[in-house]
């Protein structure tokens, strides 16, 4: 008598999301996402900016509640809306880009922040705490870090490993989930392999790793499976061997081979570039904390975009040019004059403006709109040695009207405005000056489509009217391809490609940004001039 063979028992995924959707107002940022993440596996989660990756991670962390769908952890439904503590107790841990460490505390103290200190008789057992810290560090393969060391004295990779060890505290072997959000973004190239080795070690211990990254070389070096989100939907989900870097780049960007996002209009949206050979700012061999060996020129009337993925160094480059961060190497010239020391005050005097990505660094939320606008140049409001309130108000009213700020109240506190209107004030503060060069770092980040259009229209008009040079630091490759005369692509602190003219397309920008090939090799994407 024949017996029917039993079907193999499939392992239960560590995390399963089913029909997960998330709306912010009328905007759907996640749409019916189905994904599984298995124990003993490294699963890469990819997607361009705005794809929905961050929202998915925040839902898993209990920071956002989904609009629809459900989440299973180790086969059991997670009660929604979840709390961060409930997710943590269920064995799902996170290491975010900022690591969340306290740099002035010791390694042992930072590790204790996860589950508390070792105790004996109601008091802290410091010897036991140091011993526990060594065990925590050993769980991620670290044996050369002193638990008494101050975290701020450690190198970037050691700090990242401490954050991983803290996240792993209390997890049962083979029963945990570790989400790593761009863990190598702040690491020097030489230290990336060390971190990847630790990830493989955790995988071999049965941990499910969800690895969020833009860096395809890392993904292909260690991931077992990968998923790609685009516009809130899963557009690829499979084994790492089911694709290659060229196809994956097209999947991420949504561009087919040979496509050109600018096919119906010029790369600068019809604007005739008014650039000339006069170099406004020149960099030779410039380096900083992460940026190194940068050579570049910004010409008069040019819209030069510098783009790249998270951790590419584009934001640091802007700070080095403006003087809000001190360069460690190289030289910077303005109109041919060597700048011995680049300072913020000197840059403003020379007509160089700078809008950082973080609005909190560009303005004071508790100050009025008038006060924030005046801070750009108080000298223009001086009368008989005193600041004229009437002059300040006239200037503020003019900028508020020109930038269409809502509500148009000069006395309103900046922090009471929407993000888009705050950005209009910050930009208007600089545009009131006679600028030679304006540096914009992600100028439309976190603003609505209406404010985005107004901001870009205003800046382009100023470039056309005055011949001001614009340095646009942005990760939005569609925006870059539409508006830039020339594009420099950064990767891991270096400029690796230059695109100009008909080569300024989203496809070629993406190819240079995501490339796993070494700069200067023959395998570079067609039309891309790679720099060494």
Coordinates of C-alpha atoms in Angstrom, one line a residue:
X1 CA 0.0 0.0 0.0
X2 CA 1.5 3.3 -1.1
X3 CA 1.5 6.2 1.3
X4 CA 1.5 9.8 0.2
X5 CA 4.7 11.6 0.9
X6 CA 4.4 14.5 3.3
X7 CA 5.0 17.9 1.8
X8 CA 8.2 19.6 3.0
X9 CA 7.6 22.0 5.8
X10 CA 8.7 25.4 4.7
X11 CA 10.3 27.7 7.2
X12 CA 8.1 30.5 8.6
X13 CA 9.4 33.9 7.5
X14 CA 10.8 36.1 10.2
X15 CA 8.8 39.1 8.8
X16 CA 5.9 39.0 6.4
X17 CA 4.1 42.1 5.2
X18 CA 0.8 41.6 3.5
X19 CA -1.1 44.2 1.4
X20 CA 0.7 47.0 3.3
X21 CA -0.4 50.5 2.2
X22 CA 0.1 53.9 3.6
X23 CA -1.6 57.2 2.8
X24 CA -0.5 60.7 3.9
X25 CA -3.5 62.7 3.2
X26 CA -4.4 62.1 -0.5
X27 CA -0.9 60.8 -1.3
X28 CA -0.4 57.0 -1.3
X29 CA 3.2 56.3 -0.6
X30 CA 2.9 52.5 -0.1
X31 CA 0.5 50.6 -2.3
X32 CA -0.2 46.9 -1.5
X33 CA 3.3 45.8 -0.5
X34 CA 3.8 42.1 -0.1
X35 CA 7.2 41.0 1.1
X36 CA 8.9 38.2 3.1
X37 CA 12.2 38.4 5.0
X38 CA 13.7 35.0 6.1
X39 CA 16.0 34.0 9.0
X40 CA 19.6 33.3 8.0
X41 CA 19.3 35.5 5.0
X42 CA 20.4 39.0 3.9
X43 CA 17.6 40.7 2.1
X44 CA 18.5 43.9 0.3
X45 CA 15.8 46.6 0.1
X46 CA 16.4 49.0 -2.8
X47 CA 14.6 52.0 -4.4
X48 CA 15.2 55.5 -5.4
X49 CA 14.4 58.5 -3.2
X50 CA 10.6 58.6 -2.7
X51 CA 10.1 55.0 -3.5
X52 CA 8.6 54.2 -0.1
X53 CA 11.6 52.5 1.5
X54 CA 11.7 54.8 4.5
X55 CA 8.0 54.6 5.0
X56 CA 8.1 50.8 5.0
X57 CA 10.9 50.8 7.6
X58 CA 9.1 53.3 9.8
X59 CA 6.0 51.1 9.7
X60 CA 8.0 48.1 10.7
X61 CA 9.6 50.2 13.5
X62 CA 6.2 51.2 14.9
X63 CA 6.7 54.8 14.0
X64 CA 3.9 54.9 11.4
X65 CA 0.7 52.9 11.3
X66 CA -0.3 51.4 8.0
X67 CA -3.5 52.5 6.3
X68 CA -4.2 49.0 5.2
X69 CA -2.6 45.5 5.5
X70 CA -1.0 43.5 8.2
X71 CA 2.4 42.4 9.5
X72 CA 3.4 39.0 10.7
X73 CA 6.5 38.5 13.0
X74 CA 7.7 34.8 13.2
X75 CA 4.3 33.6 12.1
X76 CA 2.2 35.7 14.5
X77 CA 0.2 38.8 13.7
X78 CA 1.6 42.0 15.0
X79 CA -1.1 44.1 16.6
X80 CA -1.5 47.3 14.7
X81 CA -1.0 50.2 15.2
X82 CA 2.3 48.8 16.7
X83 CA 4.5 50.7 19.2
X84 CA 8.3 50.8 19.0
X85 CA 8.5 48.9 22.3
X86 CA 6.2 46.1 21.0
X87 CA 8.3 45.7 17.9
X88 CA 11.5 45.7 19.9
X89 CA 10.1 43.0 22.3
X90 CA 9.1 40.9 19.2
X91 CA 12.8 40.8 18.2
X92 CA 12.9 43.4 15.4
X93 CA 15.8 45.8 15.8
X94 CA 17.0 48.8 13.9
X95 CA 20.3 50.5 13.2
X96 CA 19.6 53.9 11.6
X97 CA 21.9 56.1 9.6
X98 CA 22.6 58.4 12.6
X99 CA 23.3 55.3 14.8
X100 CA 21.6 56.8 17.8
X101 CA 24.8 56.5 20.0
X102 CA 25.8 59.0 22.7
X103 CA 29.3 60.0 21.8
X104 CA 30.2 61.3 25.2
X105 CA 29.4 58.0 26.9
X106 CA 31.4 54.8 27.1
X107 CA 30.7 51.8 24.9
X108 CA 29.4 49.9 28.0
X109 CA 27.0 52.7 28.8
X110 CA 25.7 52.9 25.3
X111 CA 25.1 49.1 25.2
X112 CA 23.3 49.4 28.6
X113 CA 20.8 51.8 27.0
X114 CA 19.1 48.9 25.2
X115 CA 18.2 46.7 28.2
X116 CA 19.6 48.4 31.2
X117 CA 22.6 47.8 33.4
X118 CA 23.8 44.6 35.0
X119 CA 22.9 44.8 38.7
X120 CA 23.9 43.1 42.0
X121 CA 22.1 43.8 45.2
X122 CA 20.2 46.8 43.8
X123 CA 23.3 48.6 42.5
X124 CA 25.0 48.6 39.2
X125 CA 27.5 45.8 38.8
X126 CA 30.2 47.6 36.7
X127 CA 32.4 44.6 36.4
X128 CA 29.4 42.6 35.2
X129 CA 28.4 45.4 32.8
X130 CA 31.8 45.4 31.2
X131 CA 31.7 41.6 30.9
X132 CA 28.2 41.8 29.3
X133 CA 29.5 44.5 26.9
X134 CA 32.3 42.3 25.8
X135 CA 29.8 39.5 25.1
X136 CA 27.6 41.9 23.2
X137 CA 30.5 43.1 21.0
X138 CA 31.6 39.5 20.4
X139 CA 28.1 38.7 19.1
X140 CA 28.9 40.9 16.1
X141 CA 32.5 39.7 15.8
X142 CA 34.2 42.6 17.7
X143 CA 37.0 41.7 20.1
X144 CA 39.2 44.8 19.9
X145 CA 37.0 47.5 21.4
X146 CA 37.4 48.4 25.1
X147 CA 34.0 48.7 26.8
X148 CA 35.4 51.6 28.8
X149 CA 36.3 53.6 25.6
X150 CA 34.3 56.7 24.9
X151 CA 32.2 56.1 21.7
X152 CA 33.3 59.5 20.2
X153 CA 36.9 58.3 20.2
X154 CA 36.1 55.3 18.0
X155 CA 36.3 55.1 14.3
X156 CA 33.2 55.1 12.0
X157 CA 33.1 51.3 11.5
X158 CA 33.6 50.6 15.2
X159 CA 30.8 53.0 16.1
X160 CA 28.5 51.2 13.6
X161 CA 29.4 47.8 15.1
X162 CA 28.7 49.1 18.6
X163 CA 25.2 50.2 17.3
X164 CA 24.7 46.8 15.8
X165 CA 25.8 45.1 19.1
X166 CA 23.3 47.3 21.0
X167 CA 20.5 46.4 18.7
X168 CA 21.3 42.7 19.0
X169 CA 21.1 42.7 22.9
X170 CA 18.6 40.2 24.2
X171 CA 17.9 38.5 20.8
X172 CA 17.7 34.7 20.8
X173 CA 20.0 33.0 18.2
X174 CA 18.1 32.4 15.0
X175 CA 15.1 34.4 16.2
X176 CA 15.9 38.0 15.5
X177 CA 15.5 40.6 12.7
X178 CA 18.1 43.3 12.2
X179 CA 17.2 46.2 9.9
X180 CA 20.3 48.2 8.7
X181 CA 19.5 51.5 7.1
X182 CA 22.4 52.6 4.8
X183 CA 25.0 51.3 7.3
X184 CA 28.0 52.1 5.1
X185 CA 27.0 55.6 4.1
X186 CA 29.4 57.1 6.7
X187 CA 32.2 54.6 6.3
X188 CA 35.5 55.1 4.4
X189 CA 35.8 52.6 1.5
X190 CA 38.5 50.6 3.4
X191 CA 36.1 49.8 6.2
X192 CA 33.1 48.7 4.2
X193 CA 34.3 45.1 3.8
X194 CA 34.7 44.8 7.6
X195 CA 31.1 45.7 8.1
X196 CA 29.9 43.4 5.4
X197 CA 31.8 40.6 7.0
X198 CA 30.0 41.2 10.3
X199 CA 26.7 41.1 8.4
X200 CA 27.6 37.7 7.0
X201 CA 28.4 36.5 10.5
X202 CA 25.0 37.5 11.8
X203 CA 23.3 35.8 8.8
X204 CA 25.2 32.6 9.6
X205 CA 23.9 32.9 13.2
X206 CA 20.4 32.7 11.8
X207 CA 19.5 36.4 12.0
X208 CA 17.3 37.9 9.3
X209 CA 19.0 41.0 8.0
X210 CA 17.0 43.7 6.0
X211 CA 19.7 45.7 4.3
X212 CA 18.6 49.1 3.0
X213 CA 21.1 50.5 0.6
X214 CA 21.7 52.4 -2.7
X215 CA 25.1 50.8 -3.3
X216 CA 24.7 48.0 -5.8
X217 CA 28.3 46.7 -5.4
X218 CA 27.6 45.9 -1.7
X219 CA 24.3 44.3 -2.5
X220 CA 25.8 42.0 -5.1
X221 CA 28.7 41.2 -2.8
X222 CA 26.6 39.8 0.1
X223 CA 22.8 39.8 -0.4
X224 CA 20.9 36.6 -0.9
X225 CA 17.6 38.1 -2.0
X226 CA 16.5 41.6 -2.9
X227 CA 13.4 43.7 -3.4
X228 CA 12.9 47.0 -5.2
X229 CA 10.3 49.5 -4.4
X230 CA 9.2 52.2 -6.9
X231 CA 6.4 54.6 -6.4
X232 CA 5.3 52.7 -3.4
X233 CA 5.0 49.3 -5.1
X234 CA 7.2 46.2 -5.3
X235 CA 8.6 46.1 -8.8
X236 CA 11.1 43.3 -8.2
X237 CA 11.4 40.6 -5.6
X238 CA 13.7 37.6 -6.0
X239 CA 17.1 36.0 -5.6
X240 CA 20.2 38.1 -6.2
X241 CA 21.2 35.9 -9.1
X242 CA 18.0 36.7 -11.0
X243 CA 19.3 40.1 -12.2
X244 CA 22.5 42.1 -12.8
X245 CA 23.6 45.6 -12.1
X246 CA 22.5 47.1 -15.4
X247 CA 19.0 45.6 -15.3
X248 CA 18.7 46.4 -11.6
X249 CA 19.5 50.1 -12.3
X250 CA 16.7 50.2 -14.9
X251 CA 14.3 48.5 -12.4
X252 CA 15.1 51.1 -9.7
X253 CA 14.7 54.1 -12.0
X254 CA 11.9 52.8 -14.1
X255 CA 13.9 53.6 -17.3
X256 CA 14.1 51.1 -20.1
X257 CA 17.4 50.7 -22.0
X258 CA 18.0 53.6 -24.3
X259 CA 15.2 55.7 -22.8
X260 CA 15.6 59.4 -22.3
X261 CA 13.4 61.2 -19.8
X262 CA 14.1 64.4 -21.6
X263 CA 13.0 63.2 -25.0
X264 CA 10.2 65.8 -25.3
X265 CA 12.2 68.7 -24.0
X266 CA 15.8 69.8 -23.6
X267 CA 17.8 68.8 -20.6
X268 CA 17.4 72.3 -19.2
X269 CA 13.6 72.6 -19.9
X270 CA 14.1 75.0 -22.7
X271 CA 16.4 77.4 -20.9
X272 CA 19.3 78.6 -23.1
X273 CA 22.4 78.2 -21.0
X274 CA 24.1 81.5 -20.5
X275 CA 27.4 80.1 -19.4
X276 CA 30.8 81.3 -20.5
X277 CA 34.4 80.4 -19.9
X278 CA 34.8 82.6 -16.9
X279 CA 35.3 80.4 -13.8
X280 CA 33.6 81.7 -10.7
X281 CA 34.7 79.0 -8.3
X282 CA 37.6 76.5 -8.8
X283 CA 38.5 73.5 -6.6
X284 CA 41.7 71.6 -6.9
X285 CA 42.3 68.5 -4.7
X286 CA 39.8 69.6 -2.1
X287 CA 39.1 67.2 0.7
X288 CA 37.3 67.1 4.0
X289 CA 36.0 64.4 6.4
X290 CA 34.6 62.3 3.6
X291 CA 35.2 64.2 0.4
X292 CA 38.7 63.8 -1.1
X293 CA 40.6 64.9 -4.2
X294 CA 37.8 66.9 -5.8
X295 CA 38.6 69.0 -8.9
X296 CA 35.8 71.1 -10.3
X297 CA 35.0 74.5 -11.8
X298 CA 31.8 76.5 -11.7
X299 CA 31.3 78.9 -14.6
X300 CA 29.5 82.2 -14.8
X301 CA 25.8 81.7 -15.5
X302 CA 26.0 78.0 -15.2
X303 CA 23.6 75.6 -13.5
X304 CA 26.0 72.9 -12.3
X305 CA 24.4 69.9 -10.5
X306 CA 26.4 67.6 -8.2
X307 CA 24.4 64.4 -7.6
X308 CA 25.0 61.1 -6.0
X309 CA 23.5 58.5 -3.6
X310 CA 23.3 58.8 0.2
X311 CA 26.9 59.1 1.5
X312 CA 28.3 60.2 -1.8
X313 CA 29.7 63.4 -0.3
X314 CA 27.7 66.0 -2.2
X315 CA 26.4 67.8 0.9
X316 CA 29.8 68.0 2.5
X317 CA 31.2 69.4 -0.8
X318 CA 28.7 72.3 -0.4
X319 CA 29.8 73.0 3.1
X320 CA 33.5 73.0 2.2
X321 CA 32.9 75.6 -0.6
X322 CA 30.8 77.8 1.6
X323 CA 33.0 77.5 4.7
X324 CA 30.6 76.0 7.1
X325 CA 33.0 73.1 7.3
X326 CA 36.8 73.4 7.1
X327 CA 38.6 71.8 4.3
X328 CA 41.6 69.5 5.1
X329 CA 43.2 69.5 1.7
X330 CA 43.4 71.3 -1.6
X331 CA 42.7 74.9 -2.7
X332 CA 39.6 76.9 -3.5
X333 CA 39.6 80.0 -5.7
X334 CA 36.9 82.6 -6.3
X335 CA 37.2 84.6 -9.5
X336 CA 40.8 83.4 -9.7
X337 CA 41.8 84.6 -6.2
X338 CA 43.2 81.9 -3.9
X339 CA 41.1 81.7 -0.7
X340 CA 43.6 81.2 2.1
X341 CA 40.9 80.5 4.6
X342 CA 37.3 79.8 3.6
X343 CA 34.8 81.2 6.2
X344 CA 31.1 81.8 6.2
X345 CA 31.6 85.6 6.6
X346 CA 34.1 85.7 3.8
X347 CA 31.8 83.8 1.5
X348 CA 28.8 86.1 2.2
X349 CA 31.1 89.2 1.5
X350 CA 32.1 87.6 -1.8
X351 CA 28.5 87.0 -2.8
X352 CA 28.3 83.3 -2.2
X353 CA 25.0 82.1 -0.7
X354 CA 24.2 78.7 0.7
X355 CA 20.9 76.9 1.5
X356 CA 21.6 73.6 3.4
X357 CA 19.3 70.6 3.2
X358 CA 18.3 70.9 6.9
X359 CA 16.1 74.0 7.3
X360 CA 17.0 74.1 11.0
X361 CA 20.6 75.0 10.0
X362 CA 19.4 77.8 7.6
X363 CA 17.0 79.8 9.8
X364 CA 15.6 80.2 13.3
X365 CA 12.1 78.8 13.7
X366 CA 11.4 81.0 16.8
X367 CA 12.3 84.2 15.0
X368 CA 9.8 86.1 12.8
X369 CA 9.9 86.1 9.1
X370 CA 11.3 89.7 9.1
X371 CA 14.1 88.8 11.5
X372 CA 15.1 85.7 9.5
X373 CA 15.2 87.7 6.3
X374 CA 17.3 90.5 7.9
X375 CA 19.9 88.1 9.2
X376 CA 21.4 87.7 5.7
X377 CA 22.7 91.3 5.7
X378 CA 21.9 93.5 8.7
X379 CA 24.1 96.3 7.3
X380 CA 21.6 97.2 4.6
X381 CA 19.1 98.2 7.4
X382 CA 21.5 100.5 9.3
X383 CA 20.5 104.1 9.8
X384 CA 22.6 106.4 11.9
X385 CA 24.2 103.4 13.5
X386 CA 20.9 101.7 14.4
X387 CA 18.9 99.0 12.7
X388 CA 15.8 100.5 11.0
X389 CA 12.7 98.4 11.7
X390 CA 10.9 100.1 8.8
X391 CA 13.6 99.1 6.4
X392 CA 13.6 95.5 7.7
X393 CA 9.8 95.3 7.3
X394 CA 9.8 96.8 3.8
X395 CA 12.4 94.2 2.7
X396 CA 10.5 91.4 4.3
X397 CA 7.2 92.4 2.8
X398 CA 8.8 92.6 -0.7
X399 CA 10.3 89.1 -0.4
X400 CA 7.1 87.6 1.1
X401 CA 5.2 89.0 -1.9
X402 CA 7.8 88.0 -4.5
X403 CA 8.0 84.4 -3.1
X404 CA 4.2 84.1 -2.5
X405 CA 4.6 83.1 1.1
X406 CA 1.4 82.1 2.9
X407 CA 0.3 83.5 5.2
X408 CA 1.9 86.9 4.1
X409 CA 2.6 88.1 7.7
X410 CA 6.1 89.5 8.3
X411 CA 5.5 89.1 12.1
X412 CA 4.6 85.4 11.9
X413 CA 7.2 83.0 13.4
X414 CA 9.0 81.0 10.8
X415 CA 8.3 77.7 12.7
X416 CA 4.5 78.3 12.2
X417 CA 4.8 78.0 8.4
X418 CA 4.6 74.9 6.3
X419 CA 7.9 73.4 5.1
X420 CA 7.5 74.8 1.6
X421 CA 6.8 78.3 2.9
X422 CA 9.8 78.1 5.2
X423 CA 12.0 77.2 2.3
X424 CA 10.7 80.2 0.3
X425 CA 11.7 82.5 3.2
X426 CA 15.2 80.9 3.4
X427 CA 15.7 81.2 -0.3
X428 CA 14.3 84.7 -0.5
X429 CA 16.7 85.8 2.3
X430 CA 19.6 85.0 -0.1
X431 CA 18.0 86.2 -3.3
X432 CA 17.7 89.7 -1.9
X433 CA 21.5 90.0 -2.0
X434 CA 23.7 90.6 -5.1
X435 CA 24.9 87.0 -5.4
X436 CA 27.7 85.7 -7.5
X437 CA 27.1 82.0 -6.7
X438 CA 24.2 80.3 -5.0
X439 CA 24.7 76.8 -3.5
X440 CA 21.4 74.8 -3.0
X441 CA 21.4 71.5 -1.2
X442 CA 18.2 69.5 -1.8
X443 CA 16.2 72.8 -2.2
X444 CA 12.9 71.0 -2.8
X445 CA 13.3 68.3 -0.1
X446 CA 10.1 67.9 2.0
X447 CA 8.1 70.5 0.2
X448 CA 4.9 70.1 -1.8
X449 CA 4.7 70.3 -5.6
X450 CA 3.4 73.8 -5.6
X451 CA 6.2 75.2 -3.5
X452 CA 8.7 73.1 -5.4
X453 CA 7.6 74.7 -8.7
X454 CA 7.7 78.2 -7.2
X455 CA 11.2 77.7 -5.7
X456 CA 12.7 76.4 -8.9
X457 CA 11.0 79.0 -11.1
X458 CA 12.3 81.8 -8.9
X459 CA 15.9 80.5 -8.9
X460 CA 16.0 80.0 -12.6
X461 CA 14.7 83.5 -13.2
X462 CA 17.5 84.9 -11.1
X463 CA 20.1 82.9 -13.0
X464 CA 18.7 84.2 -16.3
X465 CA 18.5 87.8 -15.2
X466 CA 21.8 88.2 -13.4
X467 CA 24.2 85.6 -14.7
X468 CA 24.5 84.2 -11.2
X469 CA 26.0 80.7 -11.0
X470 CA 24.0 78.0 -9.4
X471 CA 25.5 74.9 -7.7
X472 CA 22.7 72.4 -7.3
X473 CA 23.4 69.6 -4.9
X474 CA 20.6 67.1 -5.3
X475 CA 19.8 63.4 -5.3
X476 CA 16.6 63.8 -7.4
X477 CA 17.9 62.8 -10.8
X478 CA 14.8 63.8 -12.6
X479 CA 15.1 67.3 -11.3
X480 CA 18.9 67.3 -12.1
X481 CA 18.3 66.1 -15.6
X482 CA 15.7 68.7 -16.3
X483 CA 17.5 71.8 -15.1
X484 CA 21.3 71.3 -15.1
X485 CA 23.6 72.5 -17.8
X486 CA 26.3 70.1 -16.6
X487 CA 26.2 67.2 -14.0
X488 CA 28.9 65.8 -11.8
X489 CA 28.3 62.5 -10.2
X490 CA 29.8 61.7 -6.8
X491 CA 30.4 58.3 -5.3
X492 CA 32.1 57.7 -1.9
X493 CA 33.6 61.2 -1.6
X494 CA 34.9 61.5 -5.2
X495 CA 33.6 62.9 -8.5
X496 CA 33.4 59.8 -10.7
X497 CA 31.6 61.1 -13.8
X498 CA 30.8 64.3 -15.7
X499 CA 27.7 64.6 -18.0
X500 CA 26.9 67.5 -20.3
X501 CA 24.7 68.3 -23.2
X502 CA 22.7 65.4 -24.6
X503 CA 24.2 63.1 -22.1
X504 CA 22.4 64.8 -19.2
X505 CA 19.6 62.2 -18.9
X506 CA 18.1 60.3 -16.0
X507 CA 19.3 57.0 -17.4
X508 CA 23.0 58.1 -17.6
X509 CA 22.9 59.9 -14.2
X510 CA 21.5 56.7 -12.6
X511 CA 24.1 54.5 -14.4
X512 CA 26.9 56.6 -13.0
X513 CA 25.4 56.8 -9.5
X514 CA 24.7 53.1 -9.1
X515 CA 27.7 51.8 -11.1
X516 CA 29.5 48.9 -9.6
X517 CA 32.3 49.3 -12.2
X518 CA 35.5 51.0 -11.1
X519 CA 35.8 54.6 -12.4
X520 CA 37.7 54.9 -15.6
X521 CA 37.1 51.3 -16.8
X522 CA 35.9 50.5 -20.3
X523 CA 32.6 49.2 -18.8
X524 CA 31.4 52.7 -18.0
X525 CA 28.0 53.5 -19.4
X526 CA 28.0 55.0 -22.9
X527 CA 28.2 58.7 -23.0
X528 CA 29.5 59.1 -19.5
X529 CA 32.9 60.7 -19.1
X530 CA 34.4 59.0 -16.0
X531 CA 37.0 60.8 -13.9
X532 CA 39.9 59.3 -12.1

